[in-house]
Coordinates of C-alpha atoms in Angstrom, one line a residue:
M108 CA 37.6 88.4 -118.5
K109 CA 35.5 90.5 -116.1
P110 CA 34.9 89.5 -112.5
V111 CA 31.6 87.7 -111.7
A112 CA 28.9 89.1 -109.4
A113 CA 26.3 87.3 -107.2
G114 CA 23.1 86.7 -109.0
N115 CA 20.8 89.0 -107.0
L116 CA 23.0 92.2 -107.0
L117 CA 21.7 93.7 -110.2
S118 CA 18.0 93.6 -109.1
L119 CA 19.0 95.1 -105.7
L120 CA 20.9 98.0 -107.4
L121 CA 18.1 98.6 -109.8
A122 CA 15.6 99.0 -106.9
E123 CA 17.7 101.9 -105.4
T124 CA 18.8 103.6 -108.7
P125 CA 16.6 106.5 -110.0
P126 CA 14.5 105.5 -113.1
R127 CA 16.0 108.3 -115.2
L128 CA 19.5 106.8 -114.8
V129 CA 18.2 103.3 -115.6
K130 CA 16.6 104.6 -118.9
K131 CA 19.9 106.5 -119.7
L132 CA 21.9 103.3 -119.3
E133 CA 19.4 101.3 -121.4
S134 CA 20.0 103.7 -124.2
Q135 CA 23.8 103.1 -123.8
P136 CA 24.1 99.5 -122.5
Q137 CA 27.8 99.3 -123.4
L138 CA 28.7 102.6 -121.7
A139 CA 31.1 101.0 -119.2
E140 CA 32.8 98.8 -121.9
E141 CA 34.6 102.0 -123.0
W142 CA 36.0 102.7 -119.6
R143 CA 39.4 101.4 -118.3
W144 CA 39.2 98.1 -116.4
E145 CA 42.2 97.1 -114.2
N146 CA 42.5 93.8 -112.3
Q147 CA 44.3 94.4 -108.9
E148 CA 44.2 90.8 -107.5
Q149 CA 41.2 90.8 -105.1
Q150 CA 39.8 94.0 -106.4
W151 CA 39.0 95.7 -109.8
L152 CA 39.3 99.4 -110.5
V153 CA 37.2 100.9 -113.3
T154 CA 38.0 104.4 -114.4
T155 CA 35.3 106.3 -116.3
S156 CA 35.9 108.7 -119.2
Q157 CA 35.5 111.6 -116.8
G158 CA 37.9 110.2 -114.3
E159 CA 35.5 108.8 -111.7
K160 CA 36.7 105.5 -110.2
V161 CA 34.4 102.5 -109.5
R162 CA 36.0 100.0 -107.1
L163 CA 35.0 96.3 -106.9
E164 CA 36.1 94.4 -103.8
L165 CA 36.0 90.7 -104.4
R166 CA 35.6 87.9 -101.9
Q167 CA 36.6 84.4 -103.1
G168 CA 36.8 85.9 -106.6
V169 CA 33.2 87.1 -106.6
L170 CA 31.5 90.5 -106.0
Q171 CA 29.1 89.3 -103.3
S172 CA 27.5 92.5 -101.9
L173 CA 26.6 96.0 -103.1
E174 CA 28.7 97.3 -100.2
D175 CA 31.7 96.0 -102.1
L176 CA 30.9 98.2 -105.1
S177 CA 31.8 101.8 -104.6
C178 CA 32.2 104.9 -106.7
S179 CA 34.1 108.2 -106.2
C180 CA 31.4 110.4 -107.8
L181 CA 29.2 112.8 -105.8
L182 CA 26.0 111.0 -106.6
A183 CA 27.2 107.6 -105.3
P184 CA 25.8 105.2 -104.2
R185 CA 22.8 106.0 -106.4
C186 CA 24.8 106.8 -109.5
L187 CA 25.0 105.7 -113.1
H188 CA 28.6 104.4 -112.8
R189 CA 27.9 101.6 -110.4
L190 CA 24.9 100.4 -112.4
A191 CA 26.8 100.6 -115.7
V192 CA 29.7 98.5 -114.3
L193 CA 27.5 95.9 -112.6
S194 CA 25.3 95.4 -115.7
L195 CA 28.3 94.1 -117.7
L196 CA 29.4 91.5 -115.1
P197 CA 28.6 87.8 -115.7
V198 CA 26.5 86.1 -113.1
G199 CA 28.4 84.2 -110.4
V200 CA 27.9 80.5 -110.1
E201 CA 28.8 77.9 -107.4
S202 CA 32.1 76.3 -108.3
S203 CA 30.7 72.9 -107.9
S204 CA 27.7 73.4 -110.2
E205 CA 27.5 71.9 -113.7
P206 CA 27.0 74.2 -116.7
E207 CA 23.8 72.5 -117.8
G208 CA 22.3 71.4 -114.4
S209 CA 22.8 67.6 -114.7
T210 CA 19.5 65.7 -114.1
P211 CA 19.3 62.4 -112.3
G212 CA 16.8 59.7 -113.3
P213 CA 13.0 60.2 -112.7
A214 CA 11.7 59.9 -109.2
F215 CA 8.1 60.8 -108.3
G216 CA 6.2 61.7 -105.1
L217 CA 8.4 64.7 -104.2
S218 CA 7.0 67.9 -102.7
L219 CA 8.4 71.4 -102.7
S220 CA 8.9 73.7 -99.8
Q221 CA 7.0 77.1 -99.8
E222 CA 10.2 78.9 -100.8
Q223 CA 10.8 76.5 -103.7
R224 CA 7.2 76.9 -104.9
K225 CA 7.7 80.7 -104.8
A226 CA 10.9 80.3 -106.8
A227 CA 9.2 78.1 -109.4
E228 CA 6.4 80.6 -109.8
D229 CA 8.8 83.5 -110.1
L230 CA 10.8 81.5 -112.7
F231 CA 7.7 81.0 -114.9
A232 CA 6.6 84.6 -114.4
A233 CA 10.1 85.9 -115.5
G234 CA 9.9 83.8 -118.7
S235 CA 6.3 85.0 -119.3
R236 CA 7.5 88.6 -119.1
V237 CA 10.2 88.0 -121.6
L238 CA 7.6 86.6 -124.0
Q239 CA 5.3 89.6 -123.5
V240 CA 7.9 92.2 -124.4
G241 CA 10.2 90.0 -126.5
A242 CA 13.9 89.6 -126.0
E243 CA 14.5 92.8 -128.0
G244 CA 12.4 94.7 -125.4
C245 CA 14.2 93.2 -122.3
G246 CA 16.0 96.0 -120.6
L247 CA 17.9 96.1 -117.3
V248 CA 14.8 95.6 -115.3
E249 CA 13.9 92.3 -117.0
Q250 CA 17.5 91.1 -117.0
G251 CA 17.8 92.0 -113.3
E252 CA 14.7 89.9 -112.6
I253 CA 16.1 86.9 -114.5
Q254 CA 19.3 87.2 -112.5
R255 CA 17.4 87.4 -109.3
V256 CA 15.3 84.3 -110.2
A257 CA 18.4 82.4 -111.1
F258 CA 20.0 83.2 -107.7
Q259 CA 16.7 82.3 -106.0
C260 CA 16.4 79.0 -107.7
R261 CA 20.0 78.0 -107.0
Q262 CA 19.6 79.1 -103.3
H263 CA 16.6 76.8 -102.9
G264 CA 18.0 73.8 -104.8
L265 CA 16.2 74.2 -108.1
H266 CA 19.3 73.8 -110.1
R267 CA 17.8 73.1 -113.5
G268 CA 15.7 76.2 -113.3
A269 CA 18.9 78.2 -112.3
A270 CA 20.8 76.9 -115.2
A271 CA 17.9 77.7 -117.6
A272 CA 17.7 81.3 -116.3
A273 CA 21.5 81.7 -116.7
R274 CA 21.4 80.5 -120.3
L275 CA 18.5 82.8 -121.2
L276 CA 20.3 85.8 -119.6
S277 CA 23.4 85.1 -121.7
S278 CA 21.3 85.1 -124.9
L279 CA 19.5 88.4 -123.9
R280 CA 22.9 90.0 -123.4
W281 CA 24.3 88.7 -126.7
L282 CA 21.3 90.2 -128.5
R283 CA 21.6 93.5 -126.7
D284 CA 25.3 93.7 -127.5
G285 CA 24.9 92.5 -131.2
K286 CA 27.2 89.5 -130.6
S287 CA 27.6 86.9 -133.3
E288 CA 27.0 84.2 -130.7
F289 CA 23.3 85.1 -130.6
S290 CA 20.9 82.6 -132.2
Q291 CA 17.2 83.1 -132.5
A292 CA 16.7 79.3 -132.4
E293 CA 18.7 79.0 -129.2
L294 CA 16.9 81.9 -127.6
A295 CA 13.6 80.2 -128.3
G296 CA 14.9 76.8 -127.0
Q297 CA 16.2 78.4 -123.8
L298 CA 12.9 80.3 -123.2
R299 CA 11.0 77.0 -123.7
E300 CA 13.3 75.2 -121.2
L301 CA 12.8 77.9 -118.6
L302 CA 9.0 78.0 -119.0
E303 CA 8.7 74.2 -119.0
V304 CA 10.8 73.8 -115.9
G305 CA 8.9 76.6 -114.1
L306 CA 5.6 75.0 -115.0
R307 CA 6.6 71.3 -114.2
L308 CA 7.8 72.3 -110.8
Q309 CA 4.4 73.6 -109.9
Q310 CA 2.6 70.3 -111.0
Q311 CA 2.0 67.0 -109.2
P312 CA 3.4 64.4 -109.3
L313 CA 6.8 66.1 -109.4
S314 CA 9.7 64.3 -111.0
L315 CA 13.2 64.7 -109.7
Q316 CA 14.5 65.4 -113.2
W317 CA 12.9 68.9 -113.0
L318 CA 14.9 69.8 -109.9
G319 CA 18.3 69.0 -111.3
Q320 CA 21.3 68.6 -109.1
A321 CA 24.4 70.7 -108.4
R322 CA 26.8 67.9 -107.8
R323 CA 27.3 64.6 -109.6
T324 CA 27.3 61.4 -107.6
Y325 CA 30.2 59.0 -108.2
Q326 CA 30.3 55.3 -107.5
P327 CA 33.4 53.1 -107.2
A328 CA 34.4 51.3 -110.4
G329 CA 37.6 49.5 -109.4
A330 CA 40.4 49.3 -112.0
L331 CA 39.8 50.5 -115.5
K332 CA 41.8 50.3 -118.8
L333 CA 40.5 52.9 -121.2
W334 CA 41.4 53.9 -124.8
G335 CA 41.2 57.6 -125.8
L336 CA 38.7 58.3 -128.6
F337 CA 38.5 62.1 -129.1
S338 CA 38.1 65.5 -127.4
E339 CA 35.1 67.8 -127.9
A340 CA 35.0 71.6 -127.5
V341 CA 32.3 72.9 -125.2
V342 CA 30.9 76.5 -125.4
T343 CA 27.6 77.0 -123.7
A344 CA 25.1 79.9 -123.8
S345 CA 25.3 80.2 -120.0
G346 CA 28.9 81.4 -120.1
Y347 CA 30.9 78.1 -119.7
A348 CA 33.6 76.8 -122.0
G349 CA 36.2 74.0 -122.0
C350 CA 36.5 70.6 -123.4
V351 CA 35.5 67.0 -122.8
T352 CA 37.6 64.0 -123.6
Y353 CA 35.9 60.6 -124.4
L354 CA 37.4 57.2 -123.7
C355 CA 36.1 53.7 -123.9
D356 CA 36.9 50.3 -122.3
R357 CA 37.3 47.0 -124.2
H358 CA 33.6 46.4 -124.3
G359 CA 32.8 49.8 -125.9
K360 CA 31.4 51.5 -122.8
V361 CA 32.1 55.2 -123.1
F362 CA 33.6 57.4 -120.2
N363 CA 34.6 61.0 -120.2
V364 CA 36.9 63.5 -118.5
S365 CA 35.7 67.1 -118.4
D366 CA 37.2 70.5 -117.9
V367 CA 34.4 73.0 -118.3
A368 CA 34.2 76.2 -116.3
P369 CA 33.0 79.8 -116.6
G370 CA 34.8 81.5 -119.5
S371 CA 34.6 82.6 -123.1
W372 CA 35.2 80.4 -126.1
E373 CA 39.0 80.9 -125.9
R374 CA 38.9 78.8 -122.7
A375 CA 38.1 75.7 -124.9
Q376 CA 41.5 75.8 -126.5
Q377 CA 43.2 76.6 -123.2
A378 CA 41.6 73.6 -121.5
Y379 CA 42.5 71.3 -124.4
R380 CA 46.2 71.9 -123.9
A381 CA 46.1 72.2 -120.1
G382 CA 46.5 69.4 -117.6
T383 CA 43.6 67.1 -116.8
T384 CA 42.0 66.6 -113.4
L385 CA 42.9 62.9 -113.1
P386 CA 45.5 62.4 -110.4
G387 CA 48.8 61.1 -111.5
L388 CA 48.6 62.6 -115.1
S389 CA 50.7 65.5 -116.3
I390 CA 49.2 65.6 -119.9
G391 CA 46.5 67.7 -121.4
H392 CA 43.3 66.6 -123.1
Q393 CA 45.0 66.8 -126.5
Q394 CA 47.3 63.9 -125.5
L395 CA 44.7 62.2 -123.3
S396 CA 42.4 61.7 -126.3
R397 CA 45.1 59.7 -128.0
R398 CA 46.5 57.6 -125.1
V399 CA 45.7 54.3 -123.3
L400 CA 44.9 54.9 -119.6
L401 CA 45.1 52.7 -116.6
I402 CA 43.1 53.9 -113.6
Q403 CA 43.1 52.4 -110.1
S404 CA 40.3 52.9 -107.6
A405 CA 38.3 54.7 -110.3
T406 CA 35.0 56.4 -109.6
V407 CA 32.3 57.0 -112.2
S408 CA 29.1 59.1 -112.3
P409 CA 25.9 57.7 -113.9
D410 CA 26.6 59.6 -117.2
G411 CA 30.2 58.2 -117.4
R412 CA 32.1 61.1 -115.9
L413 CA 35.4 59.9 -114.3
G414 CA 36.0 61.2 -110.8
S415 CA 39.2 62.7 -109.4
G416 CA 39.0 61.8 -105.7
Q417 CA 42.1 61.3 -103.5
A418 CA 42.1 57.6 -103.8
V419 CA 42.1 57.7 -107.7
S420 CA 45.4 57.2 -109.5
A421 CA 46.0 57.1 -113.3
A422 CA 48.9 56.3 -115.6
I423 CA 49.5 56.3 -119.3
T424 CA 50.5 52.9 -120.9
G425 CA 50.8 53.8 -124.6
A426 CA 49.2 55.3 -127.7
S427 CA 45.5 54.7 -128.5
L428 CA 44.9 53.9 -132.2
W429 CA 41.6 53.7 -133.9
S430 CA 43.0 50.7 -135.7
E431 CA 43.4 48.6 -132.5
P432 CA 40.9 45.7 -132.1
E433 CA 39.3 47.3 -129.0
L434 CA 38.5 50.4 -130.9
Q435 CA 38.0 49.0 -134.4
A436 CA 35.0 47.0 -133.1
L437 CA 33.1 50.4 -132.6
W438 CA 33.0 50.9 -136.4
L439 CA 31.9 47.3 -137.0
R440 CA 28.6 47.7 -135.0
P441 CA 25.6 47.6 -137.3
W442 CA 24.5 51.1 -138.3
E443 CA 20.8 50.4 -137.3
R444 CA 21.9 49.4 -133.8
Q445 CA 24.0 52.5 -133.4
L446 CA 21.2 54.8 -134.4
A447 CA 18.8 53.1 -132.0
E448 CA 21.1 52.7 -128.9
Q449 CA 24.0 55.2 -129.0
D450 CA 24.8 58.9 -128.5
L451 CA 28.1 58.6 -130.3
L452 CA 28.1 57.2 -133.8
F453 CA 31.0 55.5 -135.5
L454 CA 31.0 55.4 -139.3
E455 CA 33.0 55.1 -142.5
A456 CA 32.1 57.5 -145.2
S457 CA 33.6 59.3 -148.2
V458 CA 33.5 63.1 -148.7
L459 CA 31.5 64.0 -151.9
G460 CA 31.7 67.8 -151.5
V461 CA 30.3 70.7 -149.6
E462 CA 27.0 72.4 -149.4
R463 CA 27.3 75.8 -147.7
E464 CA 28.9 75.0 -144.3
A465 CA 28.1 71.3 -144.5
L466 CA 30.1 68.4 -145.8
I467 CA 28.2 65.9 -147.9
L468 CA 29.3 62.4 -147.1
E469 CA 28.5 59.1 -148.8
K470 CA 27.8 56.1 -146.6
D471 CA 26.6 52.8 -148.2
S472 CA 25.8 54.7 -151.4
L473 CA 23.5 57.1 -149.6
P474 CA 24.2 60.8 -148.9
L475 CA 24.6 62.3 -145.4
R476 CA 25.2 65.9 -144.3
L477 CA 27.9 66.6 -141.6
V478 CA 28.0 69.9 -139.8
V479 CA 29.6 71.5 -136.7
S480 CA 27.0 72.8 -134.3
G481 CA 27.1 75.7 -131.8
L482 CA 30.8 76.5 -132.0
P483 CA 32.0 80.1 -132.5
E484 CA 34.1 81.0 -135.5
G485 CA 37.3 81.4 -133.4
L486 CA 37.5 77.6 -133.1
P487 CA 38.8 75.7 -136.2
A488 CA 35.7 73.5 -136.8
R489 CA 34.2 75.3 -139.8
D490 CA 37.6 75.9 -141.4
N491 CA 38.3 72.2 -141.0
L492 CA 35.1 71.2 -142.8
A493 CA 35.9 73.5 -145.6
L494 CA 39.4 72.0 -146.0
L495 CA 38.0 68.4 -145.9
G496 CA 35.7 69.4 -148.7
R497 CA 38.8 69.8 -150.9
A498 CA 40.4 66.5 -149.8
P499 CA 40.4 63.4 -152.1
A500 CA 37.2 61.4 -152.0
A501 CA 38.5 58.4 -150.0
P502 CA 36.7 56.5 -147.3
L503 CA 37.4 58.0 -143.8
R504 CA 36.4 57.0 -140.3
W505 CA 34.3 59.5 -138.4
I506 CA 32.9 60.0 -134.9
A507 CA 29.7 62.0 -134.9
R508 CA 26.3 62.6 -133.3
L509 CA 22.8 62.9 -134.7
H510 CA 21.8 66.5 -135.4
P511 CA 18.7 67.2 -133.2
S512 CA 16.6 68.9 -135.9
L513 CA 17.9 68.3 -139.4
E514 CA 17.1 65.3 -141.6
R515 CA 20.0 62.9 -142.2
T516 CA 22.5 65.3 -140.7
L517 CA 25.3 64.5 -138.3
V518 CA 27.4 66.8 -136.0
G519 CA 31.0 66.0 -136.7
L520 CA 33.4 65.4 -133.8
A521 CA 36.5 63.6 -135.0
V522 CA 37.9 62.2 -138.3
A523 CA 40.8 59.9 -139.3
G524 CA 43.4 61.0 -141.8
P525 CA 47.0 61.6 -142.8
F526 CA 47.7 63.9 -139.9
P527 CA 50.9 64.7 -137.9
Q528 CA 52.4 61.7 -136.1
D529 CA 51.6 62.8 -132.6
W530 CA 47.9 63.1 -133.6
E531 CA 47.9 59.3 -133.9
G532 CA 46.0 59.3 -137.2
R533 CA 43.0 61.4 -136.3
A534 CA 41.9 65.0 -135.6
N535 CA 39.4 66.5 -133.1
L536 CA 37.4 68.7 -135.5
G537 CA 36.5 71.4 -133.0
L538 CA 40.0 71.8 -131.5
D539 CA 42.8 70.6 -133.9
R540 CA 43.4 73.0 -136.8
L541 CA 43.9 71.1 -140.1
M542 CA 46.4 72.3 -142.7
G543 CA 46.4 71.8 -146.5
A544 CA 49.8 70.2 -146.3
Y545 CA 48.3 67.2 -144.5
F546 CA 46.4 66.1 -147.6
P547 CA 48.1 65.0 -150.9
N548 CA 46.3 66.1 -154.1
L549 CA 44.3 68.7 -152.4
Q550 CA 41.9 70.4 -154.8
V551 CA 42.0 74.2 -155.3
R552 CA 38.3 74.6 -154.6
P553 CA 35.8 72.5 -152.7
R554 CA 33.4 70.3 -154.6
E555 CA 30.2 72.3 -154.2
L556 CA 27.0 70.4 -154.3
A557 CA 23.4 71.5 -154.4
S558 CA 22.1 69.1 -151.7
Q559 CA 19.7 70.7 -149.3
P560 CA 18.2 69.3 -146.1
A561 CA 14.5 68.8 -146.2
L562 CA 12.5 71.3 -144.3
L563 CA 10.0 70.3 -141.7
P564 CA 6.4 70.7 -143.0
W565 CA 5.7 72.9 -140.0
S566 CA 8.9 75.0 -140.3
G567 CA 6.8 78.0 -140.8
L568 CA 5.3 77.6 -137.3
E569 CA 8.8 77.2 -135.9
R570 CA 9.9 80.5 -137.4
L571 CA 6.8 82.3 -136.1
L572 CA 7.4 81.0 -132.6
W573 CA 11.1 82.0 -132.7
R574 CA 10.1 85.5 -133.9
L575 CA 7.6 85.8 -131.1
A576 CA 10.3 85.0 -128.5
Q577 CA 12.5 87.7 -130.0
A578 CA 10.0 90.5 -130.7
G579 CA 7.2 89.8 -128.2
R580 CA 3.4 89.6 -128.5
S581 CA 3.1 92.6 -130.8
C582 CA 4.4 90.5 -133.7
A583 CA 1.8 87.8 -133.3
H584 CA -0.6 88.0 -136.3
P585 CA -2.8 85.5 -138.1
D586 CA -0.9 83.9 -141.0
E587 CA -3.6 82.2 -143.1
P588 CA -1.2 81.3 -146.0
A589 CA 0.9 79.4 -143.5
C590 CA -2.2 77.8 -142.0
R591 CA -3.2 76.6 -145.4
V592 CA 0.2 75.0 -145.9
W593 CA -0.1 73.2 -142.6
L594 CA -3.6 72.0 -143.5
E595 CA -2.3 70.6 -146.8
H596 CA 0.1 68.5 -144.7
R597 CA -2.7 67.5 -142.3
L598 CA -1.2 69.5 -139.4
E599 CA -4.5 70.6 -137.9
G600 CA -2.8 70.7 -134.5
A601 CA -0.4 73.4 -135.7
V602 CA -3.3 75.5 -137.0
R603 CA -5.2 75.2 -133.8
L604 CA -2.2 76.1 -131.6
W605 CA -1.2 79.1 -133.7
R606 CA -4.7 80.6 -133.9
A607 CA -5.2 80.2 -130.1
L608 CA -1.8 81.8 -129.5
V609 CA -2.5 84.7 -131.7
A610 CA -5.9 85.2 -130.0
Q611 CA -4.2 85.2 -126.6
A612 CA -1.5 87.6 -127.8
Q613 CA -4.0 90.1 -129.2
S614 CA -6.3 90.1 -126.2
G615 CA -6.4 93.3 -124.2
S616 CA -6.3 96.9 -125.2
R617 CA -3.5 99.4 -126.3
D618 CA -2.8 103.0 -125.6
L619 CA -2.6 105.7 -128.3
R620 CA 1.1 104.7 -129.0
G621 CA 0.1 101.1 -129.6
H622 CA 1.6 99.8 -126.3
W623 CA -0.3 97.1 -124.4
L624 CA -1.9 98.5 -121.3
A625 CA -1.5 95.2 -119.5
D626 CA 0.2 91.9 -120.1
S627 CA -1.9 88.8 -121.0
G628 CA -1.0 86.9 -117.8
P629 CA 0.3 83.4 -118.0
G630 CA -2.0 82.5 -120.9
L631 CA 0.4 83.7 -123.7
A632 CA 3.3 81.7 -122.2
L633 CA 1.2 78.6 -121.8
H634 CA 0.0 78.7 -125.4
W635 CA 3.5 79.4 -126.7
L636 CA 5.0 76.6 -124.6
A637 CA 2.3 74.2 -125.9
A638 CA 3.2 75.1 -129.5
M639 CA 6.9 74.6 -128.8
L640 CA 6.4 71.2 -127.2
Y641 CA 4.2 70.2 -130.2
L642 CA 7.0 71.1 -132.5
E643 CA 9.6 69.2 -130.5
K644 CA 7.5 66.0 -130.4
G645 CA 6.7 66.3 -134.1
R646 CA 10.4 66.8 -135.0
Q647 CA 11.5 63.8 -133.0
T648 CA 8.9 61.6 -134.7
W649 CA 9.8 62.9 -138.2
L650 CA 13.6 62.4 -137.6
R651 CA 13.1 58.9 -136.4
E652 CA 11.2 58.1 -139.6
C653 CA 14.0 59.7 -141.7
W654 CA 16.8 57.7 -140.0
S655 CA 14.8 54.5 -140.0
Q656 CA 14.5 54.8 -143.8
F657 CA 18.2 55.4 -144.0
S658 CA 19.1 52.4 -141.9
E659 CA 17.2 50.2 -144.4
G660 CA 19.8 51.0 -147.0
P661 CA 19.4 52.0 -150.7
A662 CA 16.5 50.5 -152.6
E663 CA 17.3 47.5 -154.8
P664 CA 17.2 48.4 -158.6
D665 CA 14.3 46.9 -160.6

């Protein structure tokens, strides 16, 4: 794990580095990855292939100034080596900040300071620039500007904008480095979030939700008795990883304990086995998710996060079993009510087989798909689903969430089964690795099914918008066959939005090499954002209709 750097350093160093060296590094972005990196407590030493030494002096674990970054070569400080090293460092964040920039409830009538308005304008402009050249065309200059904007937003209290910029920067680097973590869909979603936040911050009336907040607020909750439910792996595009354990009280209200911090996906497994932040406990999340907990002087945030203040004390009183009456009631709630009111879903379903990387479940004689979403291959989630596809087709209890974009698809979190005794009869799908020996009569091969999720009627528009985010305005061309398909489904709005977007992207003139002589201003970003918001609203409406049909149950035979 490399040291982190303050968010404005890359843009500052780019301003003083000769352009020819910037271009040279852009042609070899992983140059410093081949050098030898040595951690020497509060400093790092990087030795190049030619023997030059780049020294990083850390303060509070962070490279905070360019004066703390030195090189032994004759061209220093305006040398390639300093820039190559700094370009690989993750962006530093405040230790108290949350990975996703938690948002409080709406509040209107706010006004921004002049500095905040400037930060919001720069945020939107940075996203607009990414859309002009595409993620594939974003070099060090564009990445340095996004880092600077993230730092500027955080400095002036625009925490949601800072989080959006940090996530987008991670995706740009994953694309640059050819990492498997890169996702075109996630890139488009992150760019949409950045542009929308930057735009909403400039509009009146302003809602507090667009500002975000760096710290959660906690309120006293007295004494609590909680039953562990499961633990979930967390790996975010903004460079955070860890796990969250969910618990509930006797009334079914859900609470959580989190250990999420900057790090790669390996940190999720480390946090799962490490001690929790609750005072008085010496167990990790792996055990906490399977224990009954008593907390005195508890504090709770609006989203159910348990605090760990000095007055809080916690103790374990026994094992938490899904078969206990307090937990069993969760699976007895009507399915329609769960779909309408809850984030976490509790269901009993049998495994019918597998379809690619999805399990096909049967609930109340109707098929469902269950997948794992957003977790890297190093975690056991995908292997666990493949193994469950070979297990006997018996009813199992599951905890899951609705998939945000696929019809009748759930994101699996935990499952009951014949697991080791200390697992208390269930497995956390993203963190516990299942073994074939746990299942009697395991089939040699999974039962493969041909089920496919239905595609959105405007999925063609979605793919075009994703491609535009990755490749830039040069790939925006009229697609009349797609427009005819949308018109057949009465999606006149999709046709209007795409044609307007293409017209905006193709406005202006090019040089003899085909390069645009000037960008299209904010118009391209505004049209692209409008199309993305149209898709999001349409998808939510469509998914609600799909799940409402499912909750009605199978049709009665004639």
